[in-house]
Amino acid sequence: MQAYDVGGELGKGQWGTVFRGKRVRDGLRVAIKRVRAGDPVEGVNFQVLREIKMLKGVKHENIVELVDVVPQEEGLNMIFELMATDLEKVLYGTTPTEAEIKGYAAMLLEGLAFMHAHFALHRDIKPANLLISFEGILKLGDFGYARYLADENCHMSDQCCTLWYRPPELLFGASEYGFGIDTWSAGCVLAEVGLKHPLFRGETDLDQLAKIFQITGPPDETAWPGVSSLRKYIRFSKNDNPLTVRTLLNNARLAPDFVDLIVGLLSLDPKSRDSAVDALDRPFFTALPRPVARPPRKHL
Amino acid sequence: MSDDSVLLPAEILARSPSVADGVSSEVEMEHRIWACELIQEAGILLRLPMVCMCTAQNLLHRFYYRKSLKRFDALSVAMACFFLACKIEEKPRRIRETLFVFHYIWRCRVKTAPRTLDLGGPRYNSWKADLVKTERHVLKELGFSFYVLDHAHKFILFYVKILDLNRDVAQRAWNYLNDSMRLDFCLRYRSEVIACAAIFMAARALQKKLPTEAQD
């Protein structure tokens, strides 16, 4: 760890603590995520291994860069490039312009498209995990849940994604899923950017489903073939005035092409949901104003 | 998209730490082979896919180009690489399962080995502490780049199909590859090359004709 000057604390989580720091050799500003890894019960922490494995594999402009990993006593230090802020802080602490919002949306989808092209799932897309650099580049962060897509008929856990951004197929207990889980979360994030509050704020798994279906109306076999055979499928009764996501967003006076983008990502059936690449082809990104990446006005 | 290649440069391959430590290269090879066999058998007993064993064996060979057998014995390292590889390949096994399985296959081979390993007993606890410690050493020595994206096995079916060979050849070539993991080929030659060699050998052994000229 002599290669880095450790500075003040930036944040704390259940997995450990993040410090600000500097690489002695060239003064590169870094964030040091110190995790307890020498778990005496099950060895090196599975999630930490996953995060290192994924970040060493996927290198892209819109994915946070893991500079180094340094072991220290019982723990590990994961050294990341220092980021200025995250989308949650930008969204609730400042007022990004339309062009900046478009930029963030494009960079989020570019990052996802890259991961998906390499058969990797992020599985925890939410505003707090979308980091923004000092140059205003949005990068996907926190790869603790990320993994490569399993082979066919191999089960993956349905316990991932933060509840508010968790897609209906996971809430119904699907164990074979695909890139749709990330694009649903992306849709939720973009809707939140437009609305300035989270789209579906459930308190439990069931409540989350109820919140989603209150707006979209419950799915049936015609809208989503195969839904009723999912492991935790529950039939929801039809509500009298389904609002649809489209009217909800239109009522909030979002630009029509922005609404189209979000609605495409928030299709209940994962098979008919837009992929990240489809979403990037939407007219939203070619219409004026053009997307930009501007340095954030407020940072840590 | 993983670190481009896990091949080691010739000067490292020529100088193994164990040999520098006074272990003869024959003995070193025997220990490597023995350790890889333990991994293979543990994987079979725990019904794991071959990719877990391959990754574990790959880690083990790389580790012994960093550290000497005199400091790290083959059993501990085999166990640590196995335990780590299962996590890397998304098939995590409990530390308990790993310990019991390795104790079992060890005592099948070593007559003087103690017969029992009691859960929570002193021997169990010291094995466990050793495993956790060795796992960290392995990670550290490999510089935390441990993901092997392309094992030679991945290419077999693809090549066999292109060459219009049958199932038997594929199976035979696959067996050769499994055996090849006992040695450190995976650090010397690219996976595609190893896969080709295995198919060539399999075709020879089964007297299948390979195309002699490039076809469109």
PDB file of N, CA, C and O in Angstrom, chain A residues 102 109 246 256-267 272-287:
ATOM      1  N   LYS A 102     -29.674  13.694 -21.709  1.00  0.00           N
ATOM      2  CA  LYS A 102     -29.525  12.840 -22.884  1.00  0.00           C
ATOM      3  C   LYS A 102     -28.154  12.188 -22.883  1.00  0.00           C
ATOM      4  O   LYS A 102     -28.007  11.001 -23.204  1.00  0.00           O
ATOM      5  N   LEU A 109     -26.546   3.609 -21.493  1.00  0.00           N
ATOM      6  CA  LEU A 109     -26.893   2.537 -22.438  1.00  0.00           C
ATOM      7  C   LEU A 109     -25.665   2.026 -23.186  1.00  0.00           C
ATOM      8  O   LEU A 109     -25.555   0.835 -23.478  1.00  0.00           O
ATOM      9  N   ARG A 246     -46.843   5.275 -20.182  1.00  0.00           N
ATOM     10  CA  ARG A 246     -46.814   6.380 -21.144  1.00  0.00           C
ATOM     11  C   ARG A 246     -47.611   7.582 -20.662  1.00  0.00           C
ATOM     12  O   ARG A 246     -47.091   8.706 -20.656  1.00  0.00           O
ATOM     13  N   PRO A 256     -41.805  13.772 -25.795  1.00  0.00           N
ATOM     14  CA  PRO A 256     -42.402  12.534 -26.318  1.00  0.00           C
ATOM     15  C   PRO A 256     -41.364  11.488 -26.723  1.00  0.00           C
ATOM     16  O   PRO A 256     -41.577  10.297 -26.507  1.00  0.00           O
ATOM     17  N   ASP A 257     -40.223  11.900 -27.288  1.00  0.00           N
ATOM     18  CA  ASP A 257     -39.266  10.865 -27.692  1.00  0.00           C
ATOM     19  C   ASP A 257     -38.544  10.263 -26.484  1.00  0.00           C
ATOM     20  O   ASP A 257     -38.110   9.119 -26.501  1.00  0.00           O
ATOM     21  N   PHE A 258     -38.442  11.025 -25.398  1.00  0.00           N
ATOM     22  CA  PHE A 258     -37.893  10.501 -24.145  1.00  0.00           C
ATOM     23  C   PHE A 258     -38.859   9.449 -23.588  1.00  0.00           C
ATOM     24  O   PHE A 258     -38.443   8.370 -23.146  1.00  0.00           O
ATOM     25  N   VAL A 259     -40.158   9.768 -23.651  1.00  0.00           N
ATOM     26  CA  VAL A 259     -41.173   8.819 -23.183  1.00  0.00           C
ATOM     27  C   VAL A 259     -41.100   7.528 -23.984  1.00  0.00           C
ATOM     28  O   VAL A 259     -41.119   6.433 -23.420  1.00  0.00           O
ATOM     29  N   ASP A 260     -40.955   7.643 -25.307  1.00  0.00           N
ATOM     30  CA  ASP A 260     -40.847   6.444 -26.151  1.00  0.00           C
ATOM     31  C   ASP A 260     -39.686   5.572 -25.699  1.00  0.00           C
ATOM     32  O   ASP A 260     -39.795   4.355 -25.613  1.00  0.00           O
ATOM     33  N   LEU A 261     -38.564   6.214 -25.433  1.00  0.00           N
ATOM     34  CA  LEU A 261     -37.363   5.484 -25.007  1.00  0.00           C
ATOM     35  C   LEU A 261     -37.655   4.702 -23.742  1.00  0.00           C
ATOM     36  O   LEU A 261     -37.384   3.499 -23.641  1.00  0.00           O
ATOM     37  N   ILE A 262     -38.234   5.376 -22.735  1.00  0.00           N
ATOM     38  CA  ILE A 262     -38.465   4.733 -21.442  1.00  0.00           C
ATOM     39  C   ILE A 262     -39.490   3.610 -21.576  1.00  0.00           C
ATOM     40  O   ILE A 262     -39.297   2.508 -21.051  1.00  0.00           O
ATOM     41  N   VAL A 263     -40.558   3.877 -22.325  1.00  0.00           N
ATOM     42  CA  VAL A 263     -41.606   2.856 -22.470  1.00  0.00           C
ATOM     43  C   VAL A 263     -41.037   1.607 -23.127  1.00  0.00           C
ATOM     44  O   VAL A 263     -41.356   0.481 -22.742  1.00  0.00           O
ATOM     45  N   GLY A 264     -40.144   1.791 -24.090  1.00  0.00           N
ATOM     46  CA  GLY A 264     -39.518   0.646 -24.750  1.00  0.00           C
ATOM     47  C   GLY A 264     -38.722  -0.204 -23.786  1.00  0.00           C
ATOM     48  O   GLY A 264     -38.641  -1.424 -23.918  1.00  0.00           O
ATOM     49  N   LEU A 265     -38.108   0.445 -22.790  1.00  0.00           N
ATOM     50  CA  LEU A 265     -37.289  -0.286 -21.821  1.00  0.00           C
ATOM     51  C   LEU A 265     -38.130  -0.917 -20.720  1.00  0.00           C
ATOM     52  O   LEU A 265     -37.670  -1.806 -20.021  1.00  0.00           O
ATOM     53  N   LEU A 266     -39.345  -0.423 -20.544  1.00  0.00           N
ATOM     54  CA  LEU A 266     -40.174  -0.895 -19.432  1.00  0.00           C
ATOM     55  C   LEU A 266     -41.293  -1.820 -19.896  1.00  0.00           C
ATOM     56  O   LEU A 266     -42.384  -1.802 -19.355  1.00  0.00           O
ATOM     57  N   SER A 267     -41.009  -2.633 -20.896  1.00  0.00           N
ATOM     58  CA  SER A 267     -42.009  -3.625 -21.285  1.00  0.00           C
ATOM     59  C   SER A 267     -41.970  -4.762 -20.266  1.00  0.00           C
ATOM     60  O   SER A 267     -40.899  -5.187 -19.846  1.00  0.00           O
ATOM     61  N   SER A 272     -39.833  -8.779 -25.154  1.00  0.00           N
ATOM     62  CA  SER A 272     -40.162  -7.675 -26.051  1.00  0.00           C
ATOM     63  C   SER A 272     -39.584  -6.355 -25.551  1.00  0.00           C
ATOM     64  O   SER A 272     -39.836  -5.303 -26.131  1.00  0.00           O
ATOM     65  N   ARG A 273     -38.787  -6.428 -24.495  1.00  0.00           N
ATOM     66  CA  ARG A 273     -38.152  -5.208 -23.980  1.00  0.00           C
ATOM     67  C   ARG A 273     -37.030  -4.794 -24.935  1.00  0.00           C
ATOM     68  O   ARG A 273     -36.356  -5.640 -25.499  1.00  0.00           O
ATOM     69  N   ASP A 274     -36.832  -3.488 -25.088  1.00  0.00           N
ATOM     70  CA  ASP A 274     -35.727  -3.012 -25.926  1.00  0.00           C
ATOM     71  C   ASP A 274     -34.393  -3.461 -25.339  1.00  0.00           C
ATOM     72  O   ASP A 274     -34.207  -3.435 -24.131  1.00  0.00           O
ATOM     73  N   SER A 275     -33.451  -3.841 -26.201  1.00  0.00           N
ATOM     74  CA  SER A 275     -32.092  -4.071 -25.726  1.00  0.00           C
ATOM     75  C   SER A 275     -31.401  -2.709 -25.638  1.00  0.00           C
ATOM     76  O   SER A 275     -31.921  -1.709 -26.133  1.00  0.00           O
ATOM     77  N   ALA A 276     -30.237  -2.689 -25.018  1.00  0.00           N
ATOM     78  CA  ALA A 276     -29.514  -1.425 -24.896  1.00  0.00           C
ATOM     79  C   ALA A 276     -29.204  -0.854 -26.279  1.00  0.00           C
ATOM     80  O   ALA A 276     -29.275   0.355 -26.494  1.00  0.00           O
ATOM     81  N   VAL A 277     -28.880  -1.741 -27.210  1.00  0.00           N
ATOM     82  CA  VAL A 277     -28.556  -1.281 -28.568  1.00  0.00           C
ATOM     83  C   VAL A 277     -29.800  -0.712 -29.255  1.00  0.00           C
ATOM     84  O   VAL A 277     -29.741   0.353 -29.877  1.00  0.00           O
ATOM     85  N   ASP A 278     -30.950  -1.407 -29.109  1.00  0.00           N
ATOM     86  CA  ASP A 278     -32.207  -0.882 -29.673  1.00  0.00           C
ATOM     87  C   ASP A 278     -32.476   0.512 -29.122  1.00  0.00           C
ATOM     88  O   ASP A 278     -32.846   1.428 -29.854  1.00  0.00           O
ATOM     89  N   ALA A 279     -32.310   0.631 -27.812  1.00  0.00           N
ATOM     90  CA  ALA A 279     -32.644   1.899 -27.161  1.00  0.00           C
ATOM     91  C   ALA A 279     -31.771   3.029 -27.688  1.00  0.00           C
ATOM     92  O   ALA A 279     -32.226   4.159 -27.858  1.00  0.00           O
ATOM     93  N   LEU A 280     -30.500   2.711 -27.970  1.00  0.00           N
ATOM     94  CA  LEU A 280     -29.600   3.750 -28.473  1.00  0.00           C
ATOM     95  C   LEU A 280     -29.988   4.210 -29.876  1.00  0.00           C
ATOM     96  O   LEU A 280     -29.586   5.280 -30.315  1.00  0.00           O
ATOM     97  N   ASP A 281     -30.777   3.382 -30.581  1.00  0.00           N
ATOM     98  CA  ASP A 281     -31.227   3.759 -31.922  1.00  0.00           C
ATOM     99  C   ASP A 281     -32.470   4.636 -31.915  1.00  0.00           C
ATOM    100  O   ASP A 281     -32.933   5.066 -32.957  1.00  0.00           O
ATOM    101  N   ARG A 282     -33.031   4.868 -30.742  1.00  0.00           N
ATOM    102  CA  ARG A 282     -34.270   5.656 -30.665  1.00  0.00           C
ATOM    103  C   ARG A 282     -34.022   7.105 -31.106  1.00  0.00           C
ATOM    104  O   ARG A 282     -32.936   7.646 -30.896  1.00  0.00           O
ATOM    105  N   PRO A 283     -35.058   7.724 -31.674  1.00  0.00           N
ATOM    106  CA  PRO A 283     -34.895   9.104 -32.166  1.00  0.00           C
ATOM    107  C   PRO A 283     -34.481  10.096 -31.077  1.00  0.00           C
ATOM    108  O   PRO A 283     -33.867  11.123 -31.378  1.00  0.00           O
ATOM    109  N   PHE A 284     -34.772   9.745 -29.813  1.00  0.00           N
ATOM    110  CA  PHE A 284     -34.396  10.632 -28.703  1.00  0.00           C
ATOM    111  C   PHE A 284     -32.942  11.088 -28.811  1.00  0.00           C
ATOM    112  O   PHE A 284     -32.612  12.240 -28.539  1.00  0.00           O
ATOM    113  N   PHE A 285     -32.061  10.162 -29.232  1.00  0.00           N
ATOM    114  CA  PHE A 285     -30.638  10.482 -29.210  1.00  0.00           C
ATOM    115  C   PHE A 285     -30.170  11.255 -30.440  1.00  0.00           C
ATOM    116  O   PHE A 285     -29.068  11.789 -30.440  1.00  0.00           O
ATOM    117  N   THR A 286     -31.004  11.271 -31.497  1.00  0.00           N
ATOM    118  CA  THR A 286     -30.582  12.015 -32.676  1.00  0.00           C
ATOM    119  C   THR A 286     -31.267  13.374 -32.756  1.00  0.00           C
ATOM    120  O   THR A 286     -30.786  14.271 -33.438  1.00  0.00           O
ATOM    121  N   ALA A 287     -32.399  13.519 -32.029  1.00  0.00           N
ATOM    122  CA  ALA A 287     -33.106  14.805 -32.062  1.00  0.00           C
ATOM    123  C   ALA A 287     -32.306  15.852 -31.274  1.00  0.00           C
ATOM    124  O   ALA A 287     -31.487  15.523 -30.434  1.00  0.00           O
TER     125      ALA A 287
END
